[in-house]
Coordinates of C-alpha atoms in Angstrom, one line a residue:
Chain A
X4 CA 29.1 81.6 59.4
X5 CA 27.2 80.6 62.5
X6 CA 28.1 77.0 61.9
X7 CA 31.7 77.8 61.3
X8 CA 31.9 79.7 64.7
X9 CA 30.3 76.9 66.5
X10 CA 32.7 74.6 64.8
X11 CA 35.6 76.6 66.0
X12 CA 34.2 77.0 69.6
X13 CA 33.1 73.4 70.1
X14 CA 36.4 71.6 70.1
X15 CA 37.9 73.5 73.1
X16 CA 34.6 73.1 74.9
X17 CA 34.7 69.3 74.4
X18 CA 38.4 69.3 75.4
X19 CA 37.5 71.2 78.5
X20 CA 34.7 68.8 79.3
X21 CA 37.0 65.8 78.9
X22 CA 39.7 67.4 81.1
X23 CA 37.1 68.2 83.7
X24 CA 35.8 64.6 83.7
X25 CA 39.5 63.4 84.1
X26 CA 40.2 65.8 87.0
X27 CA 36.8 64.9 88.7
X28 CA 37.5 61.3 88.1
X29 CA 40.6 61.6 90.2
X30 CA 39.2 63.9 92.9
X31 CA 35.8 62.3 93.3
X32 CA 36.6 58.7 92.7
X33 CA 35.1 57.4 96.0
X34 CA 31.7 58.9 95.1
X35 CA 31.2 56.8 92.1
X36 CA 30.7 57.4 88.4
X37 CA 27.3 59.2 88.3
X38 CA 28.6 61.7 90.8
X39 CA 31.7 62.3 88.8
X40 CA 29.7 62.9 85.6
X41 CA 27.1 65.2 87.3
X42 CA 29.9 67.3 88.9
X43 CA 31.8 67.5 85.7
X44 CA 28.7 68.7 83.8
X45 CA 27.9 71.3 86.5
X46 CA 31.5 72.6 86.5
X47 CA 31.6 72.7 82.8
X48 CA 28.3 74.4 82.6
X49 CA 29.4 77.1 85.1
X50 CA 32.7 77.6 83.4
X51 CA 31.0 77.8 80.0
X52 CA 28.4 80.3 81.2
X53 CA 31.2 82.4 82.7
X54 CA 33.6 82.2 79.7
X55 CA 31.1 81.9 76.8
X56 CA 31.0 85.6 75.9
X57 CA 34.8 85.9 75.9
X58 CA 35.3 82.6 74.1
X59 CA 32.6 83.3 71.6
X60 CA 33.8 86.8 70.7
X61 CA 37.4 85.6 70.4
X62 CA 36.6 82.8 68.1
X63 CA 34.0 84.7 66.2
X64 CA 36.5 87.5 65.4
X65 CA 39.0 84.9 64.1
X66 CA 36.5 83.1 62.1
X67 CA 35.2 86.4 60.5
X68 CA 38.8 87.3 59.5
X69 CA 39.3 83.9 58.0
X70 CA 36.0 84.1 56.2
X71 CA 36.7 87.5 54.8
X72 CA 40.1 86.4 53.5
X73 CA 38.6 83.3 52.0
X74 CA 35.8 85.3 50.4
X75 CA 38.3 87.8 48.9
X76 CA 40.3 84.9 47.5
X77 CA 37.2 83.3 46.0
X78 CA 36.1 86.7 44.5
X79 CA 39.6 87.3 43.1
X80 CA 39.5 83.8 41.6
X81 CA 36.1 84.4 40.1
X82 CA 37.0 87.7 38.7
X83 CA 40.2 86.3 37.2
X84 CA 38.3 83.4 35.7
X85 CA 35.7 85.7 34.3
X86 CA 38.4 87.9 32.8
X87 CA 40.1 84.9 31.3
X88 CA 36.8 83.5 30.1
X89 CA 35.9 86.8 28.5
X90 CA 39.3 87.2 26.7
X91 CA 39.3 83.5 25.8
X92 CA 35.8 83.6 24.3
X93 CA 36.2 86.9 22.6
X94 CA 39.5 86.1 21.1
X95 CA 39.2 86.4 17.3
X96 CA 41.3 83.3 16.8
X97 CA 40.7 79.8 17.8
X98 CA 42.2 78.6 21.1
X99 CA 42.4 75.0 22.2
X100 CA 43.9 74.0 25.6
X101 CA 45.4 70.6 26.3
X102 CA 46.5 68.8 29.3
X103 CA 50.1 67.6 29.2
X104 CA 48.9 64.1 28.0
X105 CA 47.4 65.7 24.9
X106 CA 43.7 65.5 25.7
X107 CA 41.6 68.6 25.1
X108 CA 40.6 70.5 28.2
X109 CA 39.0 73.7 26.8
X110 CA 38.1 75.3 23.5
X111 CA 36.8 78.9 22.8
X112 CA 34.0 80.1 20.6
X113 CA 36.4 80.9 17.7
X114 CA 37.5 77.3 17.8
X115 CA 33.8 76.2 17.5
X116 CA 33.3 78.6 14.6
X117 CA 36.5 77.6 12.9
X118 CA 35.6 73.9 12.9
X119 CA 31.9 74.6 12.6
X120 CA 30.8 72.5 15.6
X121 CA 28.3 73.2 18.4
X122 CA 28.6 72.9 22.2
X123 CA 27.1 69.4 22.1
X124 CA 29.9 68.1 20.0
X125 CA 32.4 69.9 22.1
X126 CA 31.0 68.3 25.3
X127 CA 30.6 64.8 23.9
X128 CA 33.5 64.4 21.4
X129 CA 36.2 67.0 22.2
X130 CA 36.6 67.8 25.8
X131 CA 38.6 65.0 27.5
X132 CA 38.2 62.9 24.3
X133 CA 40.2 64.4 21.5
X134 CA 43.9 63.8 21.9
X135 CA 46.0 65.9 19.6
X136 CA 49.0 63.6 20.0
X137 CA 47.0 60.7 18.5
X138 CA 45.6 62.6 15.5
X139 CA 46.9 61.0 12.3
X140 CA 45.8 63.8 10.1
X141 CA 48.3 66.2 11.6
X142 CA 51.2 64.1 10.4
X143 CA 49.7 64.3 6.9
X144 CA 49.6 68.1 7.2
X145 CA 53.2 68.1 8.3
X146 CA 52.6 69.7 11.7
X147 CA 52.7 66.7 14.0
X148 CA 56.4 67.4 14.8
X149 CA 55.7 71.0 15.8
X150 CA 52.9 69.9 18.1
X151 CA 55.0 67.2 19.7
X152 CA 57.7 69.9 20.2
X153 CA 55.3 72.1 22.1
X154 CA 54.4 69.1 24.4
X155 CA 58.1 68.8 25.1
X156 CA 58.3 72.4 26.1
X157 CA 59.1 74.4 23.0
X158 CA 56.8 77.0 21.4
X159 CA 56.3 76.5 17.6
X160 CA 54.6 78.3 14.7
X161 CA 53.0 76.5 11.8
X162 CA 53.0 77.7 8.2
X163 CA 49.5 78.2 6.8
X164 CA 47.8 74.9 6.2
X165 CA 44.7 74.3 4.0
X166 CA 41.9 72.6 5.9
X167 CA 39.1 71.3 3.8
X168 CA 36.0 70.5 5.9
X169 CA 35.2 67.9 3.2
X170 CA 38.1 65.9 4.4
X171 CA 36.2 65.1 7.5
X172 CA 32.8 64.9 5.7
X173 CA 31.6 68.3 6.8
X174 CA 30.2 71.2 4.8
X175 CA 31.8 74.5 4.5
X176 CA 34.5 76.2 2.4
X177 CA 38.2 75.2 2.7
X178 CA 40.2 77.5 4.8
X179 CA 43.8 78.5 5.3
X180 CA 44.8 78.2 9.0
X181 CA 48.1 79.3 10.6
X182 CA 48.8 77.9 14.1
X183 CA 50.9 78.9 17.1
X184 CA 51.4 76.3 19.8
X185 CA 53.2 76.8 23.2
X186 CA 53.4 75.2 26.6
X187 CA 52.4 76.9 29.9
X188 CA 54.9 75.9 32.6
X189 CA 54.8 76.1 36.4
X190 CA 57.6 77.5 38.7
X191 CA 59.5 74.2 38.4
X192 CA 59.4 74.2 34.6
X193 CA 56.8 71.4 34.5
X194 CA 54.4 71.7 31.6
X195 CA 50.9 72.3 33.0
X196 CA 49.0 72.9 29.8
X197 CA 49.6 73.3 26.1
X198 CA 47.9 76.1 24.1
X199 CA 47.2 75.8 20.4
X200 CA 46.0 79.0 18.7
X201 CA 44.7 78.9 15.2
X202 CA 44.3 81.9 13.0
X203 CA 42.0 81.8 9.9
X204 CA 44.2 83.4 7.3
X205 CA 42.1 82.4 4.4
X206 CA 41.6 86.0 3.2
X207 CA 45.3 86.8 3.5
X208 CA 46.2 83.6 1.7
X209 CA 43.7 84.2 -1.0
X210 CA 44.9 87.7 -1.4
X211 CA 48.4 86.4 -1.6
X212 CA 47.4 83.9 -4.3
X213 CA 45.5 86.5 -6.2
X214 CA 48.7 88.7 -6.0
X215 CA 50.9 85.8 -7.2
X216 CA 48.4 85.2 -10.1
X217 CA 48.4 88.9 -11.0
X218 CA 52.2 89.0 -11.0
X219 CA 52.3 85.8 -13.1
X220 CA 49.8 87.3 -15.6
X221 CA 51.7 90.5 -15.7
X222 CA 54.9 88.7 -16.5
X223 CA 53.2 86.7 -19.1
X224 CA 51.6 89.8 -20.4
X225 CA 54.9 91.6 -20.7
X226 CA 56.4 88.6 -22.6
X227 CA 53.5 88.4 -25.1
X228 CA 53.2 92.2 -25.4
X229 CA 56.9 92.4 -26.3
X230 CA 56.3 89.7 -28.9
X231 CA 53.2 91.5 -30.2
X232 CA 55.1 94.7 -30.6
X233 CA 58.3 93.1 -31.8
X234 CA 56.5 91.3 -34.7
X235 CA 55.4 94.4 -36.6
X236 CA 58.6 96.2 -35.6
X237 CA 60.6 93.4 -37.0
X238 CA 58.8 93.7 -40.3
X239 CA 59.2 97.5 -40.4
X240 CA 62.8 97.3 -39.3
X241 CA 63.6 94.8 -42.0
X242 CA 62.1 97.0 -44.7
X243 CA 64.0 100.0 -43.6
X244 CA 67.3 98.1 -43.3
X245 CA 66.6 96.6 -46.8
X246 CA 66.1 100.0 -48.3
X247 CA 69.1 101.4 -46.5
X248 CA 71.3 98.5 -47.7
X249 CA 70.1 98.9 -51.3
X250 CA 70.8 102.7 -51.1
X251 CA 74.3 101.9 -49.8
X252 CA 74.8 99.4 -52.6
X253 CA 73.3 101.8 -55.1
X254 CA 70.8 99.2 -56.2
X255 CA 67.7 101.1 -55.0
X256 CA 66.7 101.8 -58.6
X257 CA 66.5 98.0 -59.2
X258 CA 63.5 97.8 -56.8
X259 CA 60.6 97.0 -59.0
X260 CA 57.4 98.9 -58.7
X261 CA 55.4 95.9 -57.6
X262 CA 57.9 95.1 -54.9
X263 CA 58.0 98.7 -53.7
X264 CA 54.2 98.6 -53.6
X265 CA 54.2 95.4 -51.7
X266 CA 56.7 96.8 -49.1
X267 CA 54.5 99.9 -48.6
X268 CA 51.4 97.9 -48.2
X269 CA 53.1 95.7 -45.6
X270 CA 54.4 98.8 -43.8
X271 CA 50.9 100.2 -43.7
X272 CA 49.5 97.0 -42.2
X273 CA 52.2 96.8 -39.6
X274 CA 51.6 100.4 -38.5
X275 CA 47.9 99.7 -38.2
X276 CA 48.7 96.7 -36.1
X277 CA 50.8 98.6 -33.7
X278 CA 48.2 101.3 -33.4
X279 CA 45.3 98.9 -32.8
X280 CA 47.5 97.2 -30.2
X281 CA 48.2 100.4 -28.4
X282 CA 44.5 101.4 -28.5
X283 CA 43.6 98.0 -27.0
X284 CA 46.2 98.6 -24.3
X285 CA 44.7 102.0 -23.6
X286 CA 41.2 100.5 -23.4
X287 CA 42.4 97.8 -20.9
X288 CA 44.1 100.5 -18.8
X289 CA 41.0 102.7 -18.9
X290 CA 38.8 99.8 -17.9
X291 CA 41.2 98.8 -15.1
X292 CA 41.0 102.4 -13.8
X293 CA 37.2 102.4 -14.2
X294 CA 37.4 105.2 -16.7
X295 CA 35.6 103.5 -19.7
X296 CA 33.1 106.1 -20.8
X297 CA 30.6 105.5 -23.5
X298 CA 29.5 107.9 -26.2
X299 CA 25.9 106.9 -26.7
X300 CA 24.4 107.3 -30.1
X301 CA 21.7 105.6 -32.3
X302 CA 23.5 102.6 -33.7
X303 CA 22.2 100.5 -36.7
X304 CA 23.4 97.0 -35.6
X305 CA 23.1 95.2 -39.0
X306 CA 25.0 98.0 -40.6
X307 CA 27.8 97.8 -38.0
X308 CA 28.1 94.0 -38.4
X309 CA 28.2 94.2 -42.2
X310 CA 30.8 97.0 -42.0
X311 CA 33.1 94.9 -39.9
X312 CA 32.6 91.8 -42.2
X313 CA 33.5 94.0 -45.2
X314 CA 36.5 95.4 -43.5
X315 CA 37.8 91.8 -42.8
X316 CA 37.0 90.6 -46.3
X317 CA 40.6 90.0 -47.4
X318 CA 41.6 88.3 -44.2
X319 CA 38.5 86.1 -44.2
X320 CA 39.2 84.8 -47.6
X321 CA 42.8 84.2 -46.7
X322 CA 41.9 82.0 -43.7
X323 CA 39.1 80.5 -45.8
X324 CA 36.3 81.4 -43.5
X325 CA 33.0 82.0 -45.4
X326 CA 30.8 84.3 -43.2
X327 CA 27.1 84.3 -43.2
X328 CA 25.3 87.3 -41.6
X329 CA 21.7 87.1 -40.6
X330 CA 20.8 90.3 -38.8
X331 CA 17.3 91.6 -38.1
X332 CA 16.9 95.4 -38.4
X333 CA 17.8 96.6 -34.9
X334 CA 18.6 100.1 -33.7
X335 CA 20.2 100.5 -30.3
X336 CA 21.4 103.3 -28.0
X337 CA 25.0 102.4 -27.8
X338 CA 28.6 103.6 -28.3
X339 CA 29.1 102.9 -32.0
X340 CA 32.9 102.5 -31.9
X341 CA 32.7 100.1 -29.0
X342 CA 29.9 98.0 -30.5
X343 CA 32.1 97.8 -33.6
X344 CA 34.9 96.7 -31.4
X345 CA 32.8 93.9 -30.0
X346 CA 32.1 92.5 -33.5
X347 CA 35.8 93.0 -34.5
X348 CA 37.1 91.1 -31.6
X349 CA 34.6 88.3 -31.7
X350 CA 35.1 87.9 -35.5
X351 CA 38.9 88.0 -35.1
X352 CA 38.7 85.3 -32.5
X353 CA 36.4 83.2 -34.7
X354 CA 38.9 83.5 -37.6
X355 CA 41.9 82.8 -35.4
X356 CA 40.5 79.7 -33.7
X357 CA 38.2 78.5 -36.5
X358 CA 40.4 79.0 -39.6
X359 CA 39.2 77.1 -42.7
X360 CA 35.6 76.7 -41.3
X361 CA 32.5 78.8 -41.8
X362 CA 31.5 81.6 -39.4
X363 CA 27.9 82.6 -38.7
X364 CA 26.9 86.0 -37.2
X365 CA 23.3 86.5 -36.2
X366 CA 21.5 89.4 -34.6
X367 CA 17.9 89.4 -33.4
X368 CA 15.7 91.0 -30.7
X369 CA 15.0 89.0 -27.5
X370 CA 12.8 90.9 -25.2
X371 CA 14.5 94.3 -24.5
X372 CA 17.8 93.0 -25.7
X373 CA 19.6 92.7 -29.0
X374 CA 21.1 89.2 -29.1
X375 CA 24.3 89.0 -31.1
X376 CA 25.8 85.6 -31.7
X377 CA 29.1 84.8 -33.4
X378 CA 29.6 81.2 -34.1
X379 CA 32.7 79.4 -35.3
X380 CA 33.5 75.8 -35.9
X381 CA 37.1 75.7 -34.7
X382 CA 38.9 74.3 -31.7
X383 CA 36.3 75.4 -29.1
X384 CA 36.8 76.1 -25.4
X385 CA 36.9 73.5 -22.7
X386 CA 34.4 73.9 -19.9
X387 CA 37.0 74.8 -17.2
X388 CA 38.2 77.7 -19.3
X389 CA 34.9 79.2 -20.3
X390 CA 34.8 81.8 -17.4
X391 CA 38.6 82.4 -17.4
X392 CA 38.8 83.6 -21.0
X393 CA 36.8 86.8 -20.2
X394 CA 39.4 87.8 -17.6
X395 CA 42.2 90.2 -18.3
X396 CA 45.3 88.7 -20.0
X397 CA 43.8 85.2 -19.8
X398 CA 43.9 82.8 -22.7
X399 CA 42.6 79.2 -23.0
X400 CA 45.4 78.1 -25.3
X401 CA 49.1 78.2 -25.0
X402 CA 50.9 81.3 -26.4
X403 CA 53.2 78.9 -28.2
X404 CA 50.4 78.0 -30.6
X405 CA 48.3 81.1 -30.7
X406 CA 49.6 84.6 -30.3
X407 CA 47.6 87.3 -28.8
X408 CA 47.5 89.0 -25.4
X409 CA 44.2 87.8 -24.0
X410 CA 42.9 91.3 -24.1
X411 CA 40.2 90.8 -26.8
X412 CA 37.5 89.0 -24.9
X413 CA 38.2 91.0 -21.7
X414 CA 37.6 94.2 -23.6
X415 CA 34.4 92.8 -25.2
X416 CA 33.0 91.8 -21.8
X417 CA 33.8 95.2 -20.3
X418 CA 32.2 97.0 -23.2
X419 CA 29.1 94.8 -23.0
X420 CA 28.8 95.2 -19.3
X421 CA 29.3 99.0 -19.5
X422 CA 26.2 98.9 -21.8
X423 CA 24.3 96.9 -19.1
X424 CA 24.5 93.7 -21.2
X425 CA 26.0 90.3 -20.8
X426 CA 28.2 87.9 -22.7
X427 CA 28.5 84.1 -22.5
X428 CA 30.0 81.3 -24.5
X429 CA 28.5 78.0 -25.6
X430 CA 31.2 75.6 -26.7
X431 CA 32.2 72.0 -26.9
X432 CA 35.9 71.5 -27.4
X433 CA 36.6 70.4 -31.0
X434 CA 33.3 71.6 -32.4
X435 CA 33.6 75.3 -32.3
X436 CA 32.3 78.1 -30.0
X437 CA 29.4 80.5 -30.0
X438 CA 29.8 83.8 -28.3
X439 CA 26.4 85.3 -27.3
X440 CA 26.2 89.0 -26.5
X441 CA 23.0 90.5 -25.1
X442 CA 22.8 94.2 -25.3
X443 CA 19.8 96.2 -24.0
X444 CA 18.7 98.5 -26.7
X445 CA 18.2 101.3 -24.1
X446 CA 21.1 100.7 -21.8
X447 CA 20.9 101.8 -18.2
X448 CA 24.2 103.5 -18.0
X449 CA 25.7 106.7 -16.9
X450 CA 26.7 107.8 -20.3
X451 CA 28.6 110.8 -21.5
X452 CA 26.8 112.7 -24.2
X453 CA 29.1 113.5 -27.1
Chain B
X23 CA 69.2 90.0 -60.2
X24 CA 71.1 86.8 -60.9
X25 CA 73.8 86.2 -58.3
X26 CA 77.4 86.3 -59.5
X27 CA 79.1 82.9 -60.1
X28 CA 75.9 80.9 -59.4
X29 CA 73.9 79.4 -62.3
X30 CA 71.1 78.2 -60.0
X31 CA 69.5 80.5 -57.5
X32 CA 69.6 79.0 -54.0
X33 CA 66.3 78.6 -52.2
X34 CA 65.3 79.4 -48.7
X35 CA 62.1 78.3 -46.9
X36 CA 60.6 80.9 -44.6
X37 CA 58.1 79.5 -42.0
X38 CA 56.3 82.3 -40.0
X39 CA 52.7 82.7 -39.2
X40 CA 52.9 86.5 -39.4
X41 CA 52.2 87.6 -42.9
X42 CA 54.0 90.9 -42.4
X43 CA 57.2 89.2 -41.5
X44 CA 56.8 86.4 -44.0
X45 CA 56.3 88.9 -46.9
X46 CA 59.1 91.2 -45.8
X47 CA 61.6 88.4 -45.4
X48 CA 60.5 87.1 -48.8
X49 CA 61.3 90.5 -50.4
X50 CA 64.5 90.9 -48.5
X51 CA 65.8 87.5 -49.5
X52 CA 64.6 87.8 -53.1
X53 CA 66.4 91.1 -53.4
X54 CA 69.4 89.3 -52.0
X55 CA 69.2 86.8 -54.8
X56 CA 67.5 83.8 -53.3
X57 CA 64.4 82.0 -54.3
X58 CA 62.0 82.1 -51.4
X59 CA 59.3 79.7 -50.4
X60 CA 57.0 80.7 -47.6
X61 CA 54.7 78.7 -45.3
X62 CA 52.4 79.9 -42.5
X63 CA 53.0 77.1 -40.1
X64 CA 55.0 73.9 -39.6
X65 CA 52.5 71.7 -41.3
X66 CA 52.4 73.9 -44.4
X67 CA 56.2 73.9 -44.3
X68 CA 56.4 70.1 -44.3
X69 CA 53.9 69.9 -47.1
X70 CA 55.9 72.4 -49.1
X71 CA 59.2 70.6 -48.4
X72 CA 57.8 67.5 -50.0
X73 CA 56.9 69.4 -53.2
X74 CA 60.0 71.6 -53.8
X75 CA 63.7 70.8 -54.2
X76 CA 65.6 70.8 -51.0
X77 CA 66.2 74.4 -49.9
X78 CA 69.7 75.3 -48.5
X79 CA 68.1 76.7 -45.3
X80 CA 64.9 76.9 -43.4
X81 CA 64.1 80.1 -41.4
X82 CA 61.8 79.0 -38.7
X83 CA 59.5 80.9 -36.3
X84 CA 58.6 79.2 -33.0
X85 CA 55.2 80.4 -32.0
X86 CA 52.7 79.4 -34.7
X87 CA 49.3 77.8 -34.8
X88 CA 48.5 74.3 -36.2
X89 CA 52.1 73.1 -35.9
X90 CA 54.6 75.3 -34.0
X91 CA 58.3 75.5 -34.5
X92 CA 59.2 72.9 -31.9
X93 CA 56.8 70.4 -33.4
X94 CA 58.1 71.1 -36.9
X95 CA 61.7 70.5 -35.8
X96 CA 60.7 67.2 -34.2
X97 CA 58.9 66.2 -37.3
X98 CA 61.6 66.9 -39.8
X99 CA 64.3 65.4 -37.6
X100 CA 62.5 62.1 -37.8
X101 CA 62.2 62.3 -41.6
X102 CA 65.4 61.1 -43.2
X103 CA 64.7 63.1 -46.4
X104 CA 64.4 66.4 -44.5
X105 CA 66.6 65.8 -41.4
X106 CA 69.7 67.2 -43.0
X107 CA 68.3 70.6 -44.0
X108 CA 69.9 73.3 -41.8
X109 CA 67.3 75.3 -39.7
X110 CA 67.9 78.8 -38.3
X111 CA 65.3 79.9 -35.7
X112 CA 64.0 83.4 -36.1
X113 CA 62.1 84.3 -33.0
X114 CA 61.3 87.0 -30.5
X115 CA 61.9 84.4 -27.8
X116 CA 65.6 83.6 -28.4
X117 CA 65.8 82.4 -24.8
X118 CA 63.2 79.8 -25.5
X119 CA 65.2 78.6 -28.4
X120 CA 68.2 78.0 -26.1
X121 CA 67.9 74.2 -25.9
X122 CA 66.6 73.6 -29.4
X123 CA 68.9 71.7 -31.7
X124 CA 68.9 74.1 -34.6
X125 CA 71.8 75.5 -36.6
X126 CA 71.4 79.0 -35.4
X127 CA 69.1 81.4 -33.6
X128 CA 68.3 85.0 -34.8
X129 CA 66.5 87.2 -32.4
X130 CA 63.6 89.4 -33.6
X131 CA 63.8 92.3 -34.5
X132 CA 66.1 90.9 -37.1
X133 CA 69.2 92.6 -38.3
X134 CA 69.4 92.3 -42.1
X135 CA 73.2 92.0 -42.1
X136 CA 73.2 89.2 -39.5
X137 CA 70.4 87.5 -41.4
X138 CA 72.2 87.6 -44.7
X139 CA 75.4 86.5 -43.2
X140 CA 73.8 83.5 -41.6
X141 CA 72.0 82.5 -44.8
X142 CA 75.2 83.0 -46.8
X143 CA 77.0 80.7 -44.4
X144 CA 74.5 77.9 -45.1
X145 CA 73.9 78.5 -48.7
X146 CA 77.4 79.5 -49.8
X147 CA 76.0 82.4 -51.7
X148 CA 78.2 85.5 -51.2
X149 CA 76.5 88.4 -49.4
X150 CA 76.5 90.9 -52.2
X151 CA 77.2 93.7 -49.8
X152 CA 80.7 92.4 -49.5
X153 CA 81.4 91.7 -53.2

């Protein structure tokens, strides 16, 4: 401040001195140069001493006012910058600023997080270096035109784009990113800067994809469910129509005893099918709503397995699947009906996908768990499908070839997990599949007593 | 149960993987006066066709394991001995049968009158309900 005041005061003093010398030079010319200089200095000194307090105060007041104004402006600017910096850095979405020529001038923390880079990289490779108008990958992603538009003065929004860090040799999961790019213009409509905001919409996009998948599965489910229901209904409907027709034609009496018996047997089977199907649907819906409750009881595992095999005897011989059971004596605390369901579903699957080939069922203790394995020698399950098949309404094979709703293994897995156990598959396509269930004999579950 | 005016009972081949439907169709058609052969899938159907005298009609399901209806149709259309046998699709997925070159499509659940009429059309055996 002091220096500033002197800076303001000095020029008039020097000007005065120069003027004084000029006047003295005219008046005192005959007395020679030394006299002129000495007189001028003395005059100036006298004037300065007399006027100094006035001059100084006058200039000082002006300088102080200028200073305060300047300080206020600087403070305002600092505050504004701090505010901008704070909002910029705290913004939950990535912001990248460009000069009108396309080079990067600033990036925020979210940008660094989004691209997984540190300040060092930002300083050395991004700021002043990265030019968005020269980035060839943007054309491939189909957003180069939108970016170019923004640099010509028009705001633009990009649809979500998948960025895979692996594309640029970096670790990290692929992300969906939606962008918004717009120019900042001055009073004369010149572009001063271009702002690119990126929002990580991975969660939203994933949810959307999950939703689309759920809808697709639901539609598929409805299609197959209608088929599954239509098949037994077709059979039952045909029988009723046949009898009706014969009654109308008066030929009912000609229906032989063996045919009538066959019809009744078929009807019975179809009714059982519908009722099993509906029970499965109810199970799936209970599981979906988290209402699968277990009725825990002492269960004799070999007895349950043998019971199911006996129940399937006729079907097993029809599909030419000899079954071998090797079950150690195991008692577990389980829900009997549901353990039976596990065996039924796994055996049905083995018959369906391994028709004409033998099936082996084994049960033995392994630590605290009963290990049940159902092995077939059928089509097997490809590696990429081995997790999917345990999901609701999923199937590894086309519905054109194999019917079924994709509920069986889902129900099995849910029952097994409700008992605190686990299920897995070991399979090579073409050489059959082994489903391995591990059930703790004393399950840690919140079970309802019967 | 010999049909009127026909010395030789006409035969129909039913191909359906569902036992309930296969057996029911068999009884319905037998009561209607036809000889019925039944197969569980396309492959069995083709094997059977090579052993029996040509049926006047094949009733074909679409969704079946081993060899499905689409594959079966492709196979018999390429076989000059079998290519001329008329095929009527009996499927729950009538819409999927839309661009299949078959002689007819019957939607499940099947209406017996429609079924008998269709068979009669191809086998020239009068539907006895109308005689």
